[in-house]
Every structure is written in C-alpha cells, then in structure tokens.
Short mmCIF file of C-alpha atoms in Angstrom, two decimals:
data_model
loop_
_atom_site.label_atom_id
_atom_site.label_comp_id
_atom_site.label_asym_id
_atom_site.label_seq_id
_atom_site.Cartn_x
_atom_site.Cartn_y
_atom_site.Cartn_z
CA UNK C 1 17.63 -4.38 7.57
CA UNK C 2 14.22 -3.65 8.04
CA UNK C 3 14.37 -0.17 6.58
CA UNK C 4 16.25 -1.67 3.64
CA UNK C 5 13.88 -4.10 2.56
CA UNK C 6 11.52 -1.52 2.53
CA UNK C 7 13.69 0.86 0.83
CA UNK C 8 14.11 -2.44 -2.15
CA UNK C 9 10.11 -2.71 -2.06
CA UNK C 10 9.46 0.91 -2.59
CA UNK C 11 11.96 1.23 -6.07
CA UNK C 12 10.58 -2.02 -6.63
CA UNK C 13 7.07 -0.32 -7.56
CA UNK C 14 8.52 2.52 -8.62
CA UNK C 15 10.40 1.29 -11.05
CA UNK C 16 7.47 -0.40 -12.73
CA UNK C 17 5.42 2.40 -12.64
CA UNK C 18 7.62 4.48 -14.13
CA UNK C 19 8.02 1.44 -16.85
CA UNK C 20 4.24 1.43 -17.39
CA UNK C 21 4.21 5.57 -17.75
CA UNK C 22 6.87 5.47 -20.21
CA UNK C 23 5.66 2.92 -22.02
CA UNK C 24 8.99 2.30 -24.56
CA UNK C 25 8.47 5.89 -25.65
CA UNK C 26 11.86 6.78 -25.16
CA UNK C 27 13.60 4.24 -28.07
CA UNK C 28 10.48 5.40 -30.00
CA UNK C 29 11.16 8.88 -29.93
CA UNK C 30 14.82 8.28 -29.92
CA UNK C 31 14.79 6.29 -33.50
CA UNK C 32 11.90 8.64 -34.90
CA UNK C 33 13.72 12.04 -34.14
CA UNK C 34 16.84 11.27 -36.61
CA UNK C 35 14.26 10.77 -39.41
CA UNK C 36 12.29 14.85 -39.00
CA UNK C 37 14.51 17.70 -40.74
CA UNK C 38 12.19 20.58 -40.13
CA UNK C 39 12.01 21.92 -36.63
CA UNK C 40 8.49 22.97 -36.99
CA UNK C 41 7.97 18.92 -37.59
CA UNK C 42 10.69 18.25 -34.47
CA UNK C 43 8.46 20.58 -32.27
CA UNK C 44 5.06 19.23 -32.99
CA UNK C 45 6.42 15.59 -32.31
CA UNK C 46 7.99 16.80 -29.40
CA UNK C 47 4.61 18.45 -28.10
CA UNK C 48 2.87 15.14 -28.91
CA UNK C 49 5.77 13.68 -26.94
CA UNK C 50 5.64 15.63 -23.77
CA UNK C 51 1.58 16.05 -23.67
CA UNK C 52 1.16 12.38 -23.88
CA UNK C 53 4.06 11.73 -20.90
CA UNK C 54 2.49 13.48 -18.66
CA UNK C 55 -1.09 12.46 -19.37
CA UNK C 56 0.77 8.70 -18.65
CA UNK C 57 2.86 9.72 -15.71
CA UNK C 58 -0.16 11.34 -13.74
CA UNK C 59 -1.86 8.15 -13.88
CA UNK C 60 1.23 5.88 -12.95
CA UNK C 61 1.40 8.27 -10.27
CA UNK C 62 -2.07 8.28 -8.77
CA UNK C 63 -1.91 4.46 -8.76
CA UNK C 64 1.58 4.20 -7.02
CA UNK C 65 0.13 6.63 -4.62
CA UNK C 66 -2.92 4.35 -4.00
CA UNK C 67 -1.13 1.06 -3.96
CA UNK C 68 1.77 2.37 -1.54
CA UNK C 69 -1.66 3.53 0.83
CA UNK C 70 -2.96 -0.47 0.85
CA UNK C 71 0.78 -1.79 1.07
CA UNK C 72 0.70 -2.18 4.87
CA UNK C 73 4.06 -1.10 5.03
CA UNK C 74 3.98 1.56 7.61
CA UNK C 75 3.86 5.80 7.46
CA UNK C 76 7.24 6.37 6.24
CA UNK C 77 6.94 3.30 3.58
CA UNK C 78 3.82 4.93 1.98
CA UNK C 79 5.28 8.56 1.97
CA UNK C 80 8.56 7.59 0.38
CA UNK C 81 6.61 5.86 -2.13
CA UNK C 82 4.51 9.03 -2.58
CA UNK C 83 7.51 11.28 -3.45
CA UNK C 84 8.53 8.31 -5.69
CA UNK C 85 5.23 8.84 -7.03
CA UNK C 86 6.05 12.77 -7.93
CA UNK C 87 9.25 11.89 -8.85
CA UNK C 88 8.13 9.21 -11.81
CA UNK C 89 5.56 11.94 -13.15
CA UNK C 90 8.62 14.56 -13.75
CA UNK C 91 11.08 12.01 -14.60
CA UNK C 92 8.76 10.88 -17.23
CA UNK C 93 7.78 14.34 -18.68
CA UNK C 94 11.65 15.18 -18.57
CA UNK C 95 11.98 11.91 -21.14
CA UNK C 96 10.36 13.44 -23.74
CA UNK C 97 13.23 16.11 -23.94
CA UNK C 98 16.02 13.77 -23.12
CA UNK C 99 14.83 11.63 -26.18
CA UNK C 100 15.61 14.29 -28.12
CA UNK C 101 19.12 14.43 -27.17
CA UNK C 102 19.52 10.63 -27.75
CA UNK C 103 18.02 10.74 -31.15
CA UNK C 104 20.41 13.50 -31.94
CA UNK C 105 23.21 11.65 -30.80
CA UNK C 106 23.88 14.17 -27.71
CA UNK C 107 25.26 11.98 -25.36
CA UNK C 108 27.69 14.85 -23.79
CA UNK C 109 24.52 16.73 -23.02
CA UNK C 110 22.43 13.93 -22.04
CA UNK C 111 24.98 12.44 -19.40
CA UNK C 112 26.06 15.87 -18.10
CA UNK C 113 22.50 16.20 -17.43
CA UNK C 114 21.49 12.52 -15.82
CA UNK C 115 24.81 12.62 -13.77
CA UNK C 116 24.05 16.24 -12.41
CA UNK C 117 20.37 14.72 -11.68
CA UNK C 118 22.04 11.94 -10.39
CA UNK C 119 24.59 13.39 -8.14
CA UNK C 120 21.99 16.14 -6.50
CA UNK C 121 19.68 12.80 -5.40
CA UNK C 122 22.51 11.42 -4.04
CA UNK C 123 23.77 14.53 -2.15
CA UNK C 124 20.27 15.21 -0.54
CA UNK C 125 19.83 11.46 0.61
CA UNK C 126 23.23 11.54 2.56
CA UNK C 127 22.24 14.94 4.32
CA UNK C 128 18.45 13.35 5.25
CA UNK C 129 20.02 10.22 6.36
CA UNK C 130 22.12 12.30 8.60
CA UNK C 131 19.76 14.48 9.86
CA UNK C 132 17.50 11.31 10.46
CA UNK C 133 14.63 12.24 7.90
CA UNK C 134 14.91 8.62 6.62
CA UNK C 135 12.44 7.09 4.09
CA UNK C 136 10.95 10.81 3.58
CA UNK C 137 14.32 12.47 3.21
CA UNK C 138 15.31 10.04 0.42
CA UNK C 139 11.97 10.61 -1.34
CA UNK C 140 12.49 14.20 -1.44
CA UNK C 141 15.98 13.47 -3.03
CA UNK C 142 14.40 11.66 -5.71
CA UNK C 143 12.04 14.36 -6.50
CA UNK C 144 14.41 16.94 -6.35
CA UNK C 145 16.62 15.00 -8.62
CA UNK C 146 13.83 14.87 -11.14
CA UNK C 147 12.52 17.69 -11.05
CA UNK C 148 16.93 19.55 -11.86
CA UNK C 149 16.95 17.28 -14.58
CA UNK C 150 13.22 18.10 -15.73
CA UNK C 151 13.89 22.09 -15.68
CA UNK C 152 17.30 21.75 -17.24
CA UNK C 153 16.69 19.08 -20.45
CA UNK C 154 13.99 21.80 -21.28
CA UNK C 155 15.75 24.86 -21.02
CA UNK C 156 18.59 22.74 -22.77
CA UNK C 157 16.36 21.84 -25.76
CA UNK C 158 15.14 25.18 -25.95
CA UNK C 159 18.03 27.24 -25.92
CA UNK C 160 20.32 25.69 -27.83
CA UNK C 161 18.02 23.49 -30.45
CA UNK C 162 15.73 26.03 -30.61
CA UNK C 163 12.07 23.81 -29.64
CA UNK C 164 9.39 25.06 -27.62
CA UNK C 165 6.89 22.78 -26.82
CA UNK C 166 2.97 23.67 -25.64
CA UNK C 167 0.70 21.01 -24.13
CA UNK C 168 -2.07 19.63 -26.70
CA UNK C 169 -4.75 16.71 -26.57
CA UNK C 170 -4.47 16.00 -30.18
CA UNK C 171 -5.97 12.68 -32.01
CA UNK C 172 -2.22 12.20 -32.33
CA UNK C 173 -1.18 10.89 -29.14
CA UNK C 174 -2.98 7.78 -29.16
CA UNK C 175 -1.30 6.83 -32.79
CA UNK C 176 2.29 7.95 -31.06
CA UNK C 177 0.87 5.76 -28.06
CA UNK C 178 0.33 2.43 -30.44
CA UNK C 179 3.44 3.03 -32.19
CA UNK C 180 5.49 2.97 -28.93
CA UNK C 181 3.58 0.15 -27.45
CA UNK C 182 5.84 -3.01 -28.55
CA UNK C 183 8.83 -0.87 -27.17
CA UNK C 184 6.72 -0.52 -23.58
CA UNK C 185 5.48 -3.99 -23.45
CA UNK C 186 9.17 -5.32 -23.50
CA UNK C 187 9.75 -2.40 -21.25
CA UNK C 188 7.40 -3.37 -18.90
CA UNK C 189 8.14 -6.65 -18.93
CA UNK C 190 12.03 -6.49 -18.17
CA UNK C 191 11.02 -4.06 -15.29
CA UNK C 192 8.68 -7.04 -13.84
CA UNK C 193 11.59 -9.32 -14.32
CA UNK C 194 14.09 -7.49 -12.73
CA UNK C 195 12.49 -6.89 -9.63
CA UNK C 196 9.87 -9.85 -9.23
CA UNK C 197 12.72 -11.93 -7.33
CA UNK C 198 13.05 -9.25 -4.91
CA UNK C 199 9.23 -9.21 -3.91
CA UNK C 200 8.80 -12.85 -4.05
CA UNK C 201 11.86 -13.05 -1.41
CA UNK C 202 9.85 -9.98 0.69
CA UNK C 203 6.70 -12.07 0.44
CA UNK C 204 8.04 -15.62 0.92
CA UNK C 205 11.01 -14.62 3.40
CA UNK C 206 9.96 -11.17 4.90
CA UNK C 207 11.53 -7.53 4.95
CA UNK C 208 15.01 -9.01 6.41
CA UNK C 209 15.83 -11.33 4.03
CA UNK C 210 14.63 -9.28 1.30
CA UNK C 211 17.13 -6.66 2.67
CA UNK C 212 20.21 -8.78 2.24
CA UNK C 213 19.00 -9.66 -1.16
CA UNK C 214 18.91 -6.29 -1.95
CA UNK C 215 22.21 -5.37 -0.91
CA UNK C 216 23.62 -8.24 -3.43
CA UNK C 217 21.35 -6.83 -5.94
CA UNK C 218 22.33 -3.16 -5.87
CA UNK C 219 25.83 -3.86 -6.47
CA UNK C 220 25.32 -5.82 -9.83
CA UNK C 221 22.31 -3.31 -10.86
CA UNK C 222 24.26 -0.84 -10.71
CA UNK C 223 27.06 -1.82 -13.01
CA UNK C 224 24.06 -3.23 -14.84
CA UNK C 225 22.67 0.38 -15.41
CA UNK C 226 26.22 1.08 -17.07
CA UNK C 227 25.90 -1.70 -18.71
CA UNK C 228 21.85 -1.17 -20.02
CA UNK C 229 22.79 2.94 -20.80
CA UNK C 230 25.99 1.83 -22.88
CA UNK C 231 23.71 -0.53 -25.18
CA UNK C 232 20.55 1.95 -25.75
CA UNK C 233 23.30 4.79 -26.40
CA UNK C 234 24.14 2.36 -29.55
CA UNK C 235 20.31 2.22 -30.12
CA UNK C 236 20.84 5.01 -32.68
CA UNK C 237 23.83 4.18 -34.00
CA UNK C 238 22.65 0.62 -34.89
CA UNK C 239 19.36 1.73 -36.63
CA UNK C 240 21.23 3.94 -38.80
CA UNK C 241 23.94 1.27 -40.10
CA UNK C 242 20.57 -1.29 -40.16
CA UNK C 243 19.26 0.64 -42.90
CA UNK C 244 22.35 2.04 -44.73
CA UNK C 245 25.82 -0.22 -43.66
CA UNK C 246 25.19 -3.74 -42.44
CA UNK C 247 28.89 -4.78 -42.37
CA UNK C 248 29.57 -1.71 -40.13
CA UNK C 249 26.27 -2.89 -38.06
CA UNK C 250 28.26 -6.48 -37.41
CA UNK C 251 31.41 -4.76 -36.33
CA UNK C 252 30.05 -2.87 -33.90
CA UNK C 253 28.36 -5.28 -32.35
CA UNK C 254 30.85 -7.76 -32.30
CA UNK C 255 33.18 -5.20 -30.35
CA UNK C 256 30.40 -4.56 -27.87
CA UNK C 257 30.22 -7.97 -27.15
CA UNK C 258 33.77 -8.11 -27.29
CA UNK C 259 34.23 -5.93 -24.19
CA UNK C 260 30.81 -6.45 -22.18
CA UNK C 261 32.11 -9.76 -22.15
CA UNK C 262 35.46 -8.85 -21.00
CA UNK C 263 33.65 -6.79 -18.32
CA UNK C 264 31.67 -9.57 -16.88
CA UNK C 265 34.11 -12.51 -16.68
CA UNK C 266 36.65 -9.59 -14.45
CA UNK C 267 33.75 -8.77 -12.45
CA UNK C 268 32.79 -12.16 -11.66
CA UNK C 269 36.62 -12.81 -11.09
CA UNK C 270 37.20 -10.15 -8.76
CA UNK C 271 33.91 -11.29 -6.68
CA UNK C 272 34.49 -14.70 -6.35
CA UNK C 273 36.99 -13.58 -3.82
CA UNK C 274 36.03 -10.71 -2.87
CA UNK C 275 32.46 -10.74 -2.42
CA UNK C 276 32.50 -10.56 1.81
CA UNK C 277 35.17 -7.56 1.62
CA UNK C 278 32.97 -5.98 -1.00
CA UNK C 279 29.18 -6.22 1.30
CA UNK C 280 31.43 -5.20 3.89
CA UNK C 281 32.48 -2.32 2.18
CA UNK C 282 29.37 -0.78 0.82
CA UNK C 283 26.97 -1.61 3.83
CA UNK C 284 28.09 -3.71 7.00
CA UNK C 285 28.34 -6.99 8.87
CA UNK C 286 24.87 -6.70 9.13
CA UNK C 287 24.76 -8.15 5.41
CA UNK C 288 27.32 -10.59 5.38
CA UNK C 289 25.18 -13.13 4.11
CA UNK C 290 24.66 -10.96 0.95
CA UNK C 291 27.94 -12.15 -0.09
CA UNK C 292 26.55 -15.93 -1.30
CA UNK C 293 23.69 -14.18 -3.48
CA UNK C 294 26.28 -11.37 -4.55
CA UNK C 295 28.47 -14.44 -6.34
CA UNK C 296 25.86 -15.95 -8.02
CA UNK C 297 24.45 -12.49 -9.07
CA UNK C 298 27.71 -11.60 -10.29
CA UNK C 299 27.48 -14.91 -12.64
CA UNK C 300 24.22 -13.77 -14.05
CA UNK C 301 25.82 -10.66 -14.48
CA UNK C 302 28.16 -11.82 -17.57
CA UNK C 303 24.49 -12.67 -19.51
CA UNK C 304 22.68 -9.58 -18.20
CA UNK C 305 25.14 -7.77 -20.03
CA UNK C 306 24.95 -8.77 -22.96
CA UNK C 307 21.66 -9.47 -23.11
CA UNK C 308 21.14 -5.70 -23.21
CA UNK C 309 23.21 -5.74 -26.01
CA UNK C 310 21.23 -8.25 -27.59
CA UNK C 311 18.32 -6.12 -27.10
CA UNK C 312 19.41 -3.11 -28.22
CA UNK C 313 20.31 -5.01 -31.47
CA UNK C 314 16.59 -6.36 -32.21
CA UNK C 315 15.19 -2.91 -31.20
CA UNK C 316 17.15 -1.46 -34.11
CA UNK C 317 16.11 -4.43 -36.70
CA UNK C 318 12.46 -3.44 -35.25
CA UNK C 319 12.68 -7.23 -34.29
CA UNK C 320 9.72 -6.01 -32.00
CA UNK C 321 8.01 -9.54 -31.67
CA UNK C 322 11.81 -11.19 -31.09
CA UNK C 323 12.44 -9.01 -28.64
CA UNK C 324 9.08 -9.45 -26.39
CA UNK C 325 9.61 -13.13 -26.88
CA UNK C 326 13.51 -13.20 -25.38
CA UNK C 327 12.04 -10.93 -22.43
CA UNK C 328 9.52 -13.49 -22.25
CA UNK C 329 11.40 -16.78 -21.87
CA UNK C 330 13.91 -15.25 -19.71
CA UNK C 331 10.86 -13.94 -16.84
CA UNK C 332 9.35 -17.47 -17.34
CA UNK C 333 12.12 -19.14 -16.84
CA UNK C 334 12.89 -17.10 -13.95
CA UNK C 335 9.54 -16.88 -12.20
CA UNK C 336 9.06 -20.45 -11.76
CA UNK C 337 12.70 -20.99 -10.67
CA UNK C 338 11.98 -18.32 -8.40
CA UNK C 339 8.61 -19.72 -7.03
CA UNK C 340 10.22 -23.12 -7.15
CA UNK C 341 13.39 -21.95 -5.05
CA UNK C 342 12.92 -19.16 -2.71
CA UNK C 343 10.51 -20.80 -0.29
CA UNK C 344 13.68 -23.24 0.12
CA UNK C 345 16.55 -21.17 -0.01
CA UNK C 346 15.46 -17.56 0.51
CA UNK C 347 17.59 -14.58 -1.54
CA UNK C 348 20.21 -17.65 -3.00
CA UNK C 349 17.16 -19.10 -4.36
CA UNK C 350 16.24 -15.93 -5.64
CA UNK C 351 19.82 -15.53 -6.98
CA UNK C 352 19.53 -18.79 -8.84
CA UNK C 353 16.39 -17.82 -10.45
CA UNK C 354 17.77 -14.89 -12.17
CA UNK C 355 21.16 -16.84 -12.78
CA UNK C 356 18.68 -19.45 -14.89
CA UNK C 357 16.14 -17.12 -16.31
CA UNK C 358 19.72 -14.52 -17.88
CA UNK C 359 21.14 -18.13 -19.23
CA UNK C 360 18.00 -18.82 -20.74
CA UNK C 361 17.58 -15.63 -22.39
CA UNK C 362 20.66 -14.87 -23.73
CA UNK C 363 20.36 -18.27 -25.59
CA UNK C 364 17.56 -17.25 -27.38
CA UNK C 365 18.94 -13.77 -28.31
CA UNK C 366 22.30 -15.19 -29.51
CA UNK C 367 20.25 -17.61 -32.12
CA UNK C 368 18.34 -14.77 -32.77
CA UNK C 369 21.44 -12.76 -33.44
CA UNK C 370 23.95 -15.52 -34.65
CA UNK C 371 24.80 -14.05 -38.05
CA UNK C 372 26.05 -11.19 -36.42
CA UNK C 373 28.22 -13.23 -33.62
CA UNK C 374 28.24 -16.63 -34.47
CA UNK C 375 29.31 -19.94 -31.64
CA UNK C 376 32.76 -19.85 -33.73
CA UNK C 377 33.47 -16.94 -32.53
CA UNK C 378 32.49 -16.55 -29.07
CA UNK C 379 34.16 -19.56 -28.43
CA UNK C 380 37.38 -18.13 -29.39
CA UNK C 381 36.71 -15.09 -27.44
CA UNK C 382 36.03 -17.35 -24.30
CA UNK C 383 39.29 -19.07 -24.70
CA UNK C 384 41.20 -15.99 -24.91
CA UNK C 385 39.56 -14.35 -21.82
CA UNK C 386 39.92 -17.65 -19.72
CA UNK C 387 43.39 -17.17 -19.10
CA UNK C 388 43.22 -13.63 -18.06
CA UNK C 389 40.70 -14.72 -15.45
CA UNK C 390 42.21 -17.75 -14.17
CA UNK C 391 45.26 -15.45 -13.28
CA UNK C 392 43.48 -12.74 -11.82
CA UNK C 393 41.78 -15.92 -9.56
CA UNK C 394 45.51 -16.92 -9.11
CA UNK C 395 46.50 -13.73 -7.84
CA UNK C 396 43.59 -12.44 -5.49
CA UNK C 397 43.97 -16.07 -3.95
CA UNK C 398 47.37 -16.16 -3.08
CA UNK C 399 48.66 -12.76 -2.93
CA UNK C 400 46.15 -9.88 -3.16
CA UNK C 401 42.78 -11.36 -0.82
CA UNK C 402 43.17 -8.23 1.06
CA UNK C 403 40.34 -5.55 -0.80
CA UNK C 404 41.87 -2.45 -0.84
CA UNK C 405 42.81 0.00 -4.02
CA UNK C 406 46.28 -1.29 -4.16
CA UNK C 407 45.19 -4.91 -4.79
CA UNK C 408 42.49 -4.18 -6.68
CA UNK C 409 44.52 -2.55 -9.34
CA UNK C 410 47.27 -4.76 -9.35
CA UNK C 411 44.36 -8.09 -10.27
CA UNK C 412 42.84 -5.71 -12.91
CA UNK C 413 46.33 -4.63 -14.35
CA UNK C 414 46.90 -8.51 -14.73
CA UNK C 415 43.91 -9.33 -16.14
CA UNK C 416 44.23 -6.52 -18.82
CA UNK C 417 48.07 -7.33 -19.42
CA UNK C 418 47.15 -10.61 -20.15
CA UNK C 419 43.80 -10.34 -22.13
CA UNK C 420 46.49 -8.09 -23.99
CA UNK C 421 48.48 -10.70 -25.06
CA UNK C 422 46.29 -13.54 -25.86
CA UNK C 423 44.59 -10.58 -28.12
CA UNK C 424 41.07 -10.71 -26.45
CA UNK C 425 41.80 -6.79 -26.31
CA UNK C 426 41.96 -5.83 -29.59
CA UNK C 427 42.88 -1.84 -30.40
CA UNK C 428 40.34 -2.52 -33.88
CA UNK C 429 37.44 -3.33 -31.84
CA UNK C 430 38.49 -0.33 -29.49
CA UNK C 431 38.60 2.31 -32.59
CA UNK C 432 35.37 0.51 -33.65
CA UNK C 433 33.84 1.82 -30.24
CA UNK C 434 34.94 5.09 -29.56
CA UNK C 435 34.63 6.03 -33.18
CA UNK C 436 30.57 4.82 -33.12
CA UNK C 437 30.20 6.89 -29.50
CA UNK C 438 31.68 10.16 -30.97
CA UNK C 439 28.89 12.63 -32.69
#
C-alpha cells in the first residue's frame, strides 16, 4: 500500500503541473479555432499555440523535477515523478494540436488518438509491473504514451488539415497567454481541489492510508474523466448555439443533465451494495477498507458530474468570473472540511470533504444556471429516477449481491426498464444528444 500511496502522490503533482503548464489553453484554443477561416491565420495561431506550450511545459517540468528531488519520498518516487515530468512537457505541446481537433469538432480523430495514447500507457505499465520495473516502468509508460499521441496529433493535423507549424517567440504569446488565463486559473484551481484531499490524508495519515484512499478515488475519477471529457466535448457545441440559438443551447443542456444524472444515481445504486465486491475486484483485500470512502465518493459523484456540466456551460457564456467563483466555494468548502475531518477520520474524512465541498458547488452553479434547468424541473427528474433506483437497491439486496456480469446486467436492465417507464429516459433528449455529438 506503500507503493500506492506513492503512486497517488506522484499524479497528484503531476497533475497540477500539467494544470499550471496548460494554463486553460486548451478551451481557449478550442473556442478561438471555429472563429479563423484562412489556414494561413489557423497556422500562425497554431504556431503561437505550440511555441508558447512548450515554453510553459519546460518550466512545469523543471519544477516537478526539483520538487519530486526535495519530496523525501525515496529513489523510485523521485524518478517516476521525473518521467511524469517529461511526460507533462509532451503532453502539453501535443495540446496545442489536439485543440485543433476539438475546435473543429473532430472528436473521431481526437478519441482515436487519446485512446491509442491511452491504451499504449496502459500496455507498457502491465509489462513493467511484471517484469518488476515498478515506479520507473510506469513512468516510462506515461512518457511513451505522450510522446504516440504527441507524434501522431501532428502528423494528423498536418496531413490531413494541411498546418505546419514552426516554433516562434513572438510578442504574441504573452497576449494568447492573458487571454487563456481565466480558463487556467479555474483550471488550476479544480486540479488543487481534486487532489488536495489526497495529500492532506498522505500528510495527516501517512502513505497507507493515503493508499486506500486512493483506491476509492480512482474508481470514481475515472468515470469522472468520462464524465469531465463528455462536458468539454459540448464546449464547442454550446458556444456556438450561445451566440446564434439559445433555445437549442437549453435543450441540450437539459438532456445532459438529464442523463449525467441518470448516470450518477445507478452508480451510486450499484455501489451501495457493491462497493467491497468492487475494491475487491480492481485491487485486493489489502483495500477493503476503501469500500467506506468508495460509498461516500460515489455520492459526491452524482454532483461531480454535473458540475462539469455546469462548467462547461459558463465557459461557453464566457461566465469566466462565475466560473472561478463556483471552483472557488466548492475547494473552500472542501479544504476546511478536509482539515477539519481527516485528522479524525482519515480517507472517510477525506471522503466527506469532497462529498460537502461537490454539494456546495453544484448549488452555486445551478443558481447560476437556473434559467436553463430550473428546481421545477429537476425535481421532477428526481422523482422519476427514484423509483428506478430504489428497485435496482431492491434487487442487488435480495437477489443479485453476488458481483459478477450476470447480476450486474440484470440491476442495470431494471433500472433502465424502469427509468423507461416513468419517462426519465426520454428518446427526445436522446436525439438531442447524439445529434449535438455528430460533426
């Protein structure tokens, strides 16, 4: 557990680094590409773009590399965060081609890429965890990762969009740099929130206990990385019918609340029974006690959702100040839960913390946003879903507490069936979606 925890601390930094080096760049570039026709003006934004990246991610870099040296972590700790290091400096070059695709509305591109990135990382960490290269061996899967999906988003842009890009130090960059700023500051801020629990729980708690918060934490961040990717992908999408089709705007929205919604109450179902099976599953014994933070993760789940959602929705109103301010309340209200909690209660405190400070936020965004979904209506939504969920409860309880793909299905089949026929589903709201996701 050990290894884990420092495994949690090491993405931990990483991941804020590689917040700080992006600095909301990507949404900027994203929303600014859709508005340049002429590809001499697409490839002198896009030099701008990349020049600036990597002037940002060699710095990040530099200063992970230094910080992971005076972490006191240990040899392998430092090194993995080293190759995290190299791995944030060509991830964050490789954004200023991938924006590109977003802005265009390439999403077939853009995921075939991030999965293929994705899937190599993953590949090479199994074989160095079998071959016992540890720390190290994962670090060289994130860097290899990177560096496929750097090469291939390039040779992408350039083939088939025609841009070639050449580095340049032009007065530029540091307007392009203020202009992305408000996006980076939220950026930066949601990274801080999202792992701050996890360090306070390493530094309160130590390495083990940090470890089996981490478990609990992977499995909701990971459907919360679905979750995040599906609501910038509408980033786009919702700055175009801002400016041109605010009725459309509204029912898009309201069907992406519709089924994040959905999505959260059947996770949360299918944990509240299954959380032990589930640890058990995807690590060991070991982190059995990861199954009490898992539940209450899973509860803060159904707000991190939408949240994102939320988010996306004020980025594309340019709601810039809004938006810092939601990201705001929510780490308050978190940190000092946290700091208030965790000495007491270890990762549950933790748990709670982000339970509160998701609550707390997603208040704030839905008065922010309430003439777009208003308490009428998610009030009927919640009394359509409750059923569904209550039944799936019913049946994992009493005849399906067994985890196994069999089961599973079955409690998901029930909960559709029935979110079916109260209408919660809605074939509308469905069109609505895949209709807004097609180019």
């Amino acid at each position: 557990m050990e290894g884990f925890g420092q495994y949690g601390f090491a993405l931990a930094l990483s991941a804020i680094f590689a917040s700080l080096a992006e600095s909301g760049l990507f949404l900027h570039q994203s929303r600014i590409f859709p508005s340049l026709n002429r590809i001499d003006d697409i490839s002198s934004f896009l030099d701008d773009c990349v020049s600036l990246r990597l002037i940002l991610g060699a710095i990040a870099g530099i200063t992970l590399v230094v910080v992971g040296q005076v972490s006191g972590k240990g040899a392998a700790a430092s090194n993995f965060i080293a190759l995290l290091a190299a791995s944030v400096l060509l991830g964050n070059v490789m954004g200023g081609y991938s924006s590109y695709l977003y802005g265009a509305e390439r999403f077939d591109l853009y995921g075939l890429i991030s999965s293929g990135a994705q899937l190599i990382t993953t590949c090479i960490a199994i074989a160095a965890l079998h071959l016992g290269w540890g720390l190290t061996g994962i670090g060289w899967a994130h860097v290899c990762g990177s560096l496929f999906a750097l090469l291939t988003v390039k040779r992408v842009v350039g083939r088939i969009f025609g841009l070639k890009t050449t580095l340049n130090l032009s007065r530029r960059l540091f307007s392009l740099y203020k202009a992305a700023f408000p996006l980076g500051l939220a950026a930066i801020l949601l990274i801080f929130y999202n792992r701050v629990n996890y360090t306070l729980v390493s530094f309160f708690s130590g390495d083990n206990v940090a470890g089996i918060y981490n478990a609990a934490f992977a499995l909701i961040n990971g459907i919360a990385l679905l979750t995040s990717t599906f609501a910038n992908i509408l980033v786009p999408r919702f700055s175009i019918f801002h400016r041109s089709d605010i009725r459309a705007l509204k029912n898009l929205y309201r069907a992406s609340f519709r089924y994040l919604l959905i999505l959260g109450v059947g996770i949360t179902s299918g944990i509240i029974e299954w959380s032990k099976p589930l640890i058990s599953a995807f690590f060991s014994e070991k982190y059995i006690e990861s199954a009490e933070p898992l539940l209450i993760l899973s509860l803060a789940g159904i707000f991190l959702y939408q949240n994102a959602l939320q988010q996306a929705l004020m980025i594309a109103r340019q709601a810039n100040r809004k938006l810092v301010k939601m990201i705001l309340i929510t780490l308050a209200v978190n940190l000092l839960a946290a700091l208030a909690l965790i000495p007491e209660i270890g990762c549950n405190g933790a748990a709670l913390a982000m339970l509160a400070g998701e609550i707390s936020g997603f208040v704030y965004g839905f008065a922010v946003n309430i003439d777009v979904m208003n308490f009428k209506k998610i009030s009927l939504l919640i009394c359509r879903i409750l059923p569904a969920s209550l039944a799936c409860l019913l049946f994992i309880h009493y005849g399906g507490s067994l985890l196994n793909i069999i089961s599973a299905a079955a409690a998901a089949a029930i909960y559709i069936v029935i979110l079916i026929v109260t209408r919660a589903l809605d074939k509308g709201d469905l069109g609505i979606l895949m209709g807004a996701l097609k180019k």
